[in-house]
Structure formats: structure tokens, C-alpha cells
Short mmCIF file of C-alpha atoms in Angstrom, two decimals:
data_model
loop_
_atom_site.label_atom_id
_atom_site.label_comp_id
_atom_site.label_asym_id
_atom_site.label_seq_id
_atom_site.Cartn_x
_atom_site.Cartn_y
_atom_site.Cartn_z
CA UNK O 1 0.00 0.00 0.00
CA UNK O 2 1.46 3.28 -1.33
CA UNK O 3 1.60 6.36 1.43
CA UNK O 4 2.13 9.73 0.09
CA UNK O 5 5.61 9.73 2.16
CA UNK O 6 7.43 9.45 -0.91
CA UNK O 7 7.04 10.37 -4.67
CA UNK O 8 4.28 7.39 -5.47
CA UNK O 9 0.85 8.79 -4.96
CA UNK O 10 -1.01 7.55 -2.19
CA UNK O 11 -3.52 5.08 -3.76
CA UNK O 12 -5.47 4.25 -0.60
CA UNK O 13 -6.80 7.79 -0.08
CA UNK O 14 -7.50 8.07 -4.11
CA UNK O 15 -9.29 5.43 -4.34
CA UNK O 16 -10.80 5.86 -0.54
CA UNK O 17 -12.01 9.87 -1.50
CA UNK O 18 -13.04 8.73 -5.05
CA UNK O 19 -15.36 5.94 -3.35
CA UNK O 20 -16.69 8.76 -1.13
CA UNK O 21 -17.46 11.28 -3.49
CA UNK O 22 -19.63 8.74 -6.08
CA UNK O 23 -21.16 7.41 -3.11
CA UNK O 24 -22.59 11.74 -2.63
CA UNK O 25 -25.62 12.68 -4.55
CA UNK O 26 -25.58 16.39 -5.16
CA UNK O 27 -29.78 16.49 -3.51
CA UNK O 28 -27.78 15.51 -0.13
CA UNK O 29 -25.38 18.48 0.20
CA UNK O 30 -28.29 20.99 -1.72
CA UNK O 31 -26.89 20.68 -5.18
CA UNK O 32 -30.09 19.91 -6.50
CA UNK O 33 -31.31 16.72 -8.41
CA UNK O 34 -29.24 14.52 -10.36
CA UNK O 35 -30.19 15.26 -14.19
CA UNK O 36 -30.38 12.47 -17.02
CA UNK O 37 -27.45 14.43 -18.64
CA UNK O 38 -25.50 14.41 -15.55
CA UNK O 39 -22.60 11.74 -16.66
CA UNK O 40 -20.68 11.58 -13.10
CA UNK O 41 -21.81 9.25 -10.61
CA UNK O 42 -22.07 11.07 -7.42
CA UNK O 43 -20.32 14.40 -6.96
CA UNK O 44 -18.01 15.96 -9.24
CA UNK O 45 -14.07 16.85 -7.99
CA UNK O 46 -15.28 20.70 -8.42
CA UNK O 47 -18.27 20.42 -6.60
CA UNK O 48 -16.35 18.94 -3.18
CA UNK O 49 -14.02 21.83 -3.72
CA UNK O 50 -16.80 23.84 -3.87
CA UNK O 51 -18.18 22.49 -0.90
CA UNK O 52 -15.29 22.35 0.74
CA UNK O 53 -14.05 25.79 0.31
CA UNK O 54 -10.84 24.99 -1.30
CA UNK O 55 -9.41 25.25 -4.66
CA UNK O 56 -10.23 22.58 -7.68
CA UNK O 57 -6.32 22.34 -8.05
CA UNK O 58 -5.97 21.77 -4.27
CA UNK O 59 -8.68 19.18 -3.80
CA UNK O 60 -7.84 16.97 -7.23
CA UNK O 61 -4.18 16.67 -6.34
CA UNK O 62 -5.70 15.70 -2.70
CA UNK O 63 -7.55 12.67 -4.20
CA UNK O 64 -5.09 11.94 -6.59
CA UNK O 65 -3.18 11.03 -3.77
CA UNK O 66 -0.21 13.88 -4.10
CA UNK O 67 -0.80 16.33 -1.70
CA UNK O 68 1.33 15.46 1.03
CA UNK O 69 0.99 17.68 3.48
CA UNK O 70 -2.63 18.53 3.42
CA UNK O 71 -4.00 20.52 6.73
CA UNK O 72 -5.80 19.62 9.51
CA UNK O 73 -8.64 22.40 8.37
CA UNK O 74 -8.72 21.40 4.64
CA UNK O 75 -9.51 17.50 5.44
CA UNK O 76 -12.11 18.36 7.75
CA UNK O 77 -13.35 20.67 5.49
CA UNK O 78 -13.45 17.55 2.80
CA UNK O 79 -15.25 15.61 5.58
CA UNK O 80 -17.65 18.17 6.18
CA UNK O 81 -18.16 18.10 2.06
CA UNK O 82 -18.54 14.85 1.89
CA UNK O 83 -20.48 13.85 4.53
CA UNK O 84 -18.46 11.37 6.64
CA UNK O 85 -19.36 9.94 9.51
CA UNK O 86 -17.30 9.63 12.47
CA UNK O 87 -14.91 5.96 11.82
CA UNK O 88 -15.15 7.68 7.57
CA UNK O 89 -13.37 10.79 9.26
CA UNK O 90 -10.51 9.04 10.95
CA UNK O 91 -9.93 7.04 8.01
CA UNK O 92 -9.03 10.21 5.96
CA UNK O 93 -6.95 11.55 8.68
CA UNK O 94 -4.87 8.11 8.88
CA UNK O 95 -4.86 7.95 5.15
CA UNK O 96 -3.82 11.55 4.43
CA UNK O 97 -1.77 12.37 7.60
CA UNK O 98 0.39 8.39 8.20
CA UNK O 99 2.38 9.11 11.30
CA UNK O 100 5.90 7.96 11.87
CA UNK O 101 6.93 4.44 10.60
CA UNK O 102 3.60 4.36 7.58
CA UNK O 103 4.47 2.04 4.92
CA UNK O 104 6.77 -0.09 6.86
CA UNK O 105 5.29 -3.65 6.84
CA UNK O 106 5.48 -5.40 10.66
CA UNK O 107 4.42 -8.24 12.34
CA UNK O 108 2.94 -7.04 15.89
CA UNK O 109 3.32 -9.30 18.32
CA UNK O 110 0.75 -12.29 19.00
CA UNK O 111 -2.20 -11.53 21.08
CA UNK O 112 -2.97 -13.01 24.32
CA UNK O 113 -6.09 -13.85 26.41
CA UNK O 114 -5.71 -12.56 30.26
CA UNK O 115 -6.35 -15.95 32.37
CA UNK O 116 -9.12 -13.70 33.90
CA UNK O 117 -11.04 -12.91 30.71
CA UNK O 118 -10.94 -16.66 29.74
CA UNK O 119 -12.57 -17.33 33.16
CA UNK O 120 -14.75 -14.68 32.17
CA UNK O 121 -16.28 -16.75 29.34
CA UNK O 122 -16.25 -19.60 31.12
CA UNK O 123 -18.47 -18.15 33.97
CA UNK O 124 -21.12 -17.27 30.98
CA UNK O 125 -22.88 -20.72 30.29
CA UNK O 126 -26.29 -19.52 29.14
CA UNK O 127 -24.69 -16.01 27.20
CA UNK O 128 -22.70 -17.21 24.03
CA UNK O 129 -19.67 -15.01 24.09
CA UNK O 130 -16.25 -14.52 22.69
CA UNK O 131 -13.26 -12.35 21.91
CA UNK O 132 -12.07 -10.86 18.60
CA UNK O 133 -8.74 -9.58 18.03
CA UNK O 134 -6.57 -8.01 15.24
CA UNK O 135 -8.33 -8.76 11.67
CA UNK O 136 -11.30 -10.02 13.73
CA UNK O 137 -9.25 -13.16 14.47
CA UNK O 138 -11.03 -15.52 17.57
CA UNK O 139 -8.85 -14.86 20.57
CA UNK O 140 -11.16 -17.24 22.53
CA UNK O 141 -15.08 -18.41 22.58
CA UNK O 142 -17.23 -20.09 25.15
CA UNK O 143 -18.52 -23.51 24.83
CA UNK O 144 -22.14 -21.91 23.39
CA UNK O 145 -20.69 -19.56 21.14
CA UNK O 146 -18.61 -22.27 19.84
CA UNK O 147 -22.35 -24.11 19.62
CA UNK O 148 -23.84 -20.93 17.94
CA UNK O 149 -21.11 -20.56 15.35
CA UNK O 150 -18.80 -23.29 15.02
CA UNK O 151 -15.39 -24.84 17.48
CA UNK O 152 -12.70 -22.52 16.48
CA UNK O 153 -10.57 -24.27 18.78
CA UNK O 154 -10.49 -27.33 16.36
CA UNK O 155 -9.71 -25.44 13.65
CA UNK O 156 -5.92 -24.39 12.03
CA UNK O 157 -4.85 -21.89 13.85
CA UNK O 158 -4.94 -19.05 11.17
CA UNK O 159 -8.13 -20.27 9.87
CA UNK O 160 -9.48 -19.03 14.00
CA UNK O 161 -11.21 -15.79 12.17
CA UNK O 162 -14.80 -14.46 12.26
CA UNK O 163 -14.05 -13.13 8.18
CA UNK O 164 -12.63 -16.55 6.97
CA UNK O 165 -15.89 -18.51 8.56
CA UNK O 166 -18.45 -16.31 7.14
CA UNK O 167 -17.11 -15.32 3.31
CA UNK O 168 -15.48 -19.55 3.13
CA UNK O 169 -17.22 -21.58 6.04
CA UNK O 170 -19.46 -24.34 4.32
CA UNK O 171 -22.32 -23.81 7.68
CA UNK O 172 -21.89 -19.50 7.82
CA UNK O 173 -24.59 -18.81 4.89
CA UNK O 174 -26.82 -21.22 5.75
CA UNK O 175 -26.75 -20.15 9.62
CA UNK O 176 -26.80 -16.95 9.19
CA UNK O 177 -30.27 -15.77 7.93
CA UNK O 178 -29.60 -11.71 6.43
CA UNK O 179 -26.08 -13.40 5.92
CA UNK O 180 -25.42 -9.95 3.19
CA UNK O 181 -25.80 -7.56 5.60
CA UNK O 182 -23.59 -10.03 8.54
CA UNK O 183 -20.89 -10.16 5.43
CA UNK O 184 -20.89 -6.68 4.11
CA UNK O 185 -20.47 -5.23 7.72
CA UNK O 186 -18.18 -7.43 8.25
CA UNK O 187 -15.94 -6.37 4.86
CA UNK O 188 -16.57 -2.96 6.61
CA UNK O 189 -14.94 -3.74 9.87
CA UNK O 190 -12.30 -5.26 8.30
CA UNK O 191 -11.52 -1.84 6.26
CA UNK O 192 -11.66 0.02 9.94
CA UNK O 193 -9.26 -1.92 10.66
CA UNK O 194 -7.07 -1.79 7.61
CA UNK O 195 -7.49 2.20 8.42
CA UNK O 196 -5.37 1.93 11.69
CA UNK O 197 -2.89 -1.15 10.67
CA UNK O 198 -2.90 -0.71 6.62
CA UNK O 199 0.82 -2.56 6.63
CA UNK O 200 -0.05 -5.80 8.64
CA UNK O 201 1.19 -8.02 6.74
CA UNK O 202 -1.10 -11.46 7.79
CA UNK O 203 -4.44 -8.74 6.94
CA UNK O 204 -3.15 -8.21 4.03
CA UNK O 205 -2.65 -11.78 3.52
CA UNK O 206 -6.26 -12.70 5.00
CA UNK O 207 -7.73 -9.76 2.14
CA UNK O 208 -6.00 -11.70 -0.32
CA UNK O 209 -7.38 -14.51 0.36
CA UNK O 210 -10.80 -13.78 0.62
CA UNK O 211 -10.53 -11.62 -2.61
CA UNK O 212 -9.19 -14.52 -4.56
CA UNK O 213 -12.07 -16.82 -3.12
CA UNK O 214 -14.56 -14.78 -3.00
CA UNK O 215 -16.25 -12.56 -5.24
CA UNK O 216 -18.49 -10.72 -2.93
CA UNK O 217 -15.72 -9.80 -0.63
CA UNK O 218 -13.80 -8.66 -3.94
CA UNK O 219 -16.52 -6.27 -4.72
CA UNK O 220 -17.16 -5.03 -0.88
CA UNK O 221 -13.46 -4.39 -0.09
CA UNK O 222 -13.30 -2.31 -3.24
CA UNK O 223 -16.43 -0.06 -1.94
CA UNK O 224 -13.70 1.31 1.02
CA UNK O 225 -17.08 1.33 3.18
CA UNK O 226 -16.77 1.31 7.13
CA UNK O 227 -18.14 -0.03 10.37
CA UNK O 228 -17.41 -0.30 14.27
CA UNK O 229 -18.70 -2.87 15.72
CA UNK O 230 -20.44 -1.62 18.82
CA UNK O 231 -23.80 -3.49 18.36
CA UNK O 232 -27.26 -4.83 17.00
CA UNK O 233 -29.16 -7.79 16.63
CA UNK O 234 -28.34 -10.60 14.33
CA UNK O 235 -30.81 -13.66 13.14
CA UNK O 236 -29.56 -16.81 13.16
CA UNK O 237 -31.39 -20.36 11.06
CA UNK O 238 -29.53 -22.59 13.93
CA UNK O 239 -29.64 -26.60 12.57
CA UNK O 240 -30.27 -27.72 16.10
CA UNK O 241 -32.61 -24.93 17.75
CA UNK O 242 -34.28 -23.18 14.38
CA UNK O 243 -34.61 -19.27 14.28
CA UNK O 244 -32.96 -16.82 16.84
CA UNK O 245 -32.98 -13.27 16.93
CA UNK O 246 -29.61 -12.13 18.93
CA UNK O 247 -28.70 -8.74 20.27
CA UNK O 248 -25.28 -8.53 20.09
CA UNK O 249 -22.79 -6.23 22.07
CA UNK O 250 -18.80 -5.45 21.35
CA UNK O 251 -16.82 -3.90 24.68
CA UNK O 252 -13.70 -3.15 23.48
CA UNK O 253 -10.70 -4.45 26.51
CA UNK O 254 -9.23 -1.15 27.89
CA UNK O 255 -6.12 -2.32 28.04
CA UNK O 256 -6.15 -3.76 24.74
CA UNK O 257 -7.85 -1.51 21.93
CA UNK O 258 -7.45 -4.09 19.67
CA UNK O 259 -8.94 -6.99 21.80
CA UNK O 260 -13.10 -6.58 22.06
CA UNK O 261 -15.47 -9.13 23.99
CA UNK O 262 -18.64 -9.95 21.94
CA UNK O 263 -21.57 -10.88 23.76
CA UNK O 264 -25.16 -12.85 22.06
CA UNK O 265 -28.27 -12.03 24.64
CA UNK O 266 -31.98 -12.86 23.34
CA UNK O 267 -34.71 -10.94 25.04
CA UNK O 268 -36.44 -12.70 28.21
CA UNK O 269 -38.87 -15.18 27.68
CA UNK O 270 -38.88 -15.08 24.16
CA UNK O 271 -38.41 -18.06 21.75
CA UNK O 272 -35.07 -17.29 20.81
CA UNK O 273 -34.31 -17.34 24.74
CA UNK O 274 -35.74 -20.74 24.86
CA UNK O 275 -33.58 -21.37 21.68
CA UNK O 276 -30.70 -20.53 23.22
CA UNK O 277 -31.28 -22.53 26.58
CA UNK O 278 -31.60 -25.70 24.71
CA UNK O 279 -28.64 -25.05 22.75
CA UNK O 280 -27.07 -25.00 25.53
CA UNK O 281 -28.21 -28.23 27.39
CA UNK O 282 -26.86 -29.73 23.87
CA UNK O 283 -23.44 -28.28 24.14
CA UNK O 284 -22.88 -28.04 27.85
CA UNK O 285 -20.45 -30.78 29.67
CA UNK O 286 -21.59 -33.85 31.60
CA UNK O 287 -20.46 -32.90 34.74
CA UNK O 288 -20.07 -36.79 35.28
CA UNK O 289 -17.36 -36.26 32.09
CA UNK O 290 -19.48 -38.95 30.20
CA UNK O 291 -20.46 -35.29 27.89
CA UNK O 292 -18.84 -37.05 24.69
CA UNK O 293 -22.13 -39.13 23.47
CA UNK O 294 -24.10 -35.64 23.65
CA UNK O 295 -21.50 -33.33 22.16
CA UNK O 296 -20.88 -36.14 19.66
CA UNK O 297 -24.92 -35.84 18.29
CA UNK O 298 -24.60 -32.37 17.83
CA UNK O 299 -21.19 -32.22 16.20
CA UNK O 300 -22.84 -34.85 13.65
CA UNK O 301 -25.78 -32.66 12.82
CA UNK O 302 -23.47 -29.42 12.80
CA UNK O 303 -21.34 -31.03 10.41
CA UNK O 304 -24.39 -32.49 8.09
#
């Protein structure tokens, strides 16, 4: 990935500012209507300098990735033009403004589970729950989040990723039910994350993957669109329990920015709830240790 550090022009933020401004219709920053002659999709490069309050020459050479040194006030006046949101706004900055060490591929260190938080899960039989790290790999899952989504524990080690299971798992679009909009906002995620570690070298390798497998995430990653996950409620087409309707809740580790615990809760009472409890008195231990006959059954019919 080119930074604008050096001679090359920054191709991140081109293509980033050039998905931005086609996503802009000119009716939602009071330019009027599009017009049947009009032959640009989305905003034209004079009308965000417009906007913006800057110069044609100044903003083009901005999204052409060769303006270097661009000001705090000019890419918040692009913001403002464009209408980014909050994570679309910190994107710029990181894109336009790299700090020290930007383009520099390294290999951060691997990511560990406190003892404490694993005790955590453990001490939340009837909640599935489970934490994501860098590139939304699984740090760690409970026994009934392994049971909603599937044992990352047995699987390769860099094939533990909530990205990989639902764009290549053989059980993800069946189990998930709007599986587009779990996929897309996942793709989005991912991007927020490419934001704030664009040189990591195994993302880069997990985005080639997934591009070469997968055509959807090929066309997503290219839209450059983003999401935090913070929450909302996901439905789920379970093959043990049927249909549940999860609220879902990312608290991201103080300690650890890049370490979040995801937590699954169905409203009281409700069918999903009930869903959920018997999914759980299929995947929880014998406490006797004679659990493999039960586990067994529902590892068959997971697989199947």
C-alpha cells in the first residue's frame, strides 16, 4: 500500500475519496437533483471543492493522492463536504496524515487472552460469548458460542477468524439468515481496521485470500465502506434450535484496543431465549465427564 511519504501517490486515499465522493448525490449536500445528462456518478471533484471551500487544483491533487501535506482544516473541510461519519473521518486523517513508521510492513506481536477474561467466558454458560482480536481473528469463545457458530478451537490456527468462517465456512450462509448484511459489515470492519494497521502483513494476507475466493468480498473491499462494531441484533437459522434473533454487544478491553469481547443475549422469555437454553443443554459438559455421546450428536448434525 502506497503512502504519500514518498514520490508514489497515495492510492489508498484516491481510491478511498473517489469511493466517497460517487457514493454523494448532489440532492444531499443541496446541489439539486441529479439530471439524465448528468454523466458523473455522485459528486463531481469541483463540486467537493466547492463544498469544501478549497481550490479545484488543491482538492484533485488531494484525491489523486499527491498532496502530502494537506491541513488539519482542509480535510475536515473535505469531511464536512462529503459527509463522513465519524470511523469515515478518521480514516481520511490516517490515510492523508500516516504518522511515523507508515508504509513499513510489521508483524505485531501475537495476542494473548488474560487468564481472567478466559474465566470470564467460562463463567457465561447460558450467554454465548467470545473475543475478537486483530483482523477479527477468535482470541477465545465459550462452549455456546462455539455451539452458535462453530469450534474454532479445532480449527488451524490461522483459519481461527470471524471473516474466513463467514465469506469460506461451508455452515456461515446457511446459519446466518440476512447473511449480506452479517458479510458486508463485516468487509466494513475489516476496512476500519485496515485504516489503523494498513501494513499488517497477515491482513493483508487474509484480504487476499478472501478476494481470490470470494467474489463478494472482492466487490465489498473495493467499496472502502466502514463499520465499528459496537452493536445490533443478528438472526440466526440454527440446525439444532431453528430461528434466533440475537442482540449482540462489542466492549472493546481497555487495556487492549485491539482486543473486544462480543456478547449474544436474546430478550427474556422469548423463543429465541428458549432457543438458546436448549442449545445450551446440547453443548454443555456432563459434569459426570461422560459429555462425549451428547456433544458427539450435535457435532454430527453441525457437520451435516
Amino acid at each position: 500500500m502506497s503512502t504519500s511519504a514518498g514520490r508514489e501517490p497515495n492510492l489508498e486515499l484516491r481510491d478511498f475519496l473517489r469511493s466517497r465522493r460517487a457514493r454523494t448525490s448532489p440532492s444531499t449536500v443541496g446541489l439539486g437533483p441529479e439530471t439524465p445528462r448528468r454523466h458523473v456518478r455522485g459528486l463531481r471533484r469541483e463540486e467537493v471543492a466547492r463544498l469544501a471551500g478549497i481550490s479545484p487544483d488543491h482538492y484533485v491533487r488531494l484525491e489523486r493522492g499527491r498532496h502530502p501535506n494537506a491541513s488539519a482544516s482542509v480535510l475536515e473541510a473535505v469531511a464536512r463536504a462529503l459527509r463522513l461519519d465519524t470511523a469515515e473521518r478518521a480514516r481520511l486523517f490516517d490515510l492523508a496524515r500516516p504518522g511515523p513508521g507508515a508504509g513499513r510492513r510489521r508483524t505485531a506481536a501475537p495476542q494473548r487472552v488474560r487468564p481472567g477474561l478466559l474465566r470470564l467466558l467460562g463463567s457465561l454458560p447460558d450467554t454465548p460469548a467470545m473475543i475478537l482480536g486483530r483482523r477479527l481473528d477468535v482470541l477465545a469463545a465459550n462452549t455456546l458460542a462455539k455451539a452458535l457458530y462453530t469450534d474454532f478451537d479445532a480449527l488451524p490456527y490461522r483459519e481461527r477468524n470471524l471473516a474466513r468462517f463467514i465469506f469460506l465456512g461451508p455452515t456461515a450462509r446457511d446459519l446466518l439468515t440476512d447473511w449480506e448484511t452479517a458479510a458486508r459489515g463485516t468487509v466494513a470492519a475489516l476496512r476500519l481496521y485496515a485504516g489503523r494497521h494498513a501494513h499488517d502483513p497477515r491482513l493483508a494476507e487474509l484480504v487476499g485470500e478472501l478476494s481470490v475466493r470470494d467474489e463478494d468480498f472482492r466487490r465489498w473491499w473495493a467499496d472502502h465502506d466502514l463499520l465499528e462494531y459496537t452493536h445490533g441484533t443478528r438472526h440466526y437459522r440454527h440446525p439444532l434450535v431453528g430461528e434466533l434473533a440475537l442482540d449482540h454487544e462489542s466492549l472493546t478491553l481497555p487495556d487492549d484496543p485491539d482486543q473486544a469481547l462480543h456478547l449474544y443475549t436474546a430478550e427474556p422469555d422469548s423463543p429465541s431465549a428458549h432457543a438458546l437454553r436448549l442449545l445450551g443443554s446440547w453443548s454443555a459438559p456432563d459434569p459426570a465427564g461422560r459429555d462425549g455421546g451428547r456433544q458427539g450428536r450435535a457435532g454430527r448434525r453441525w457437520a451435516g
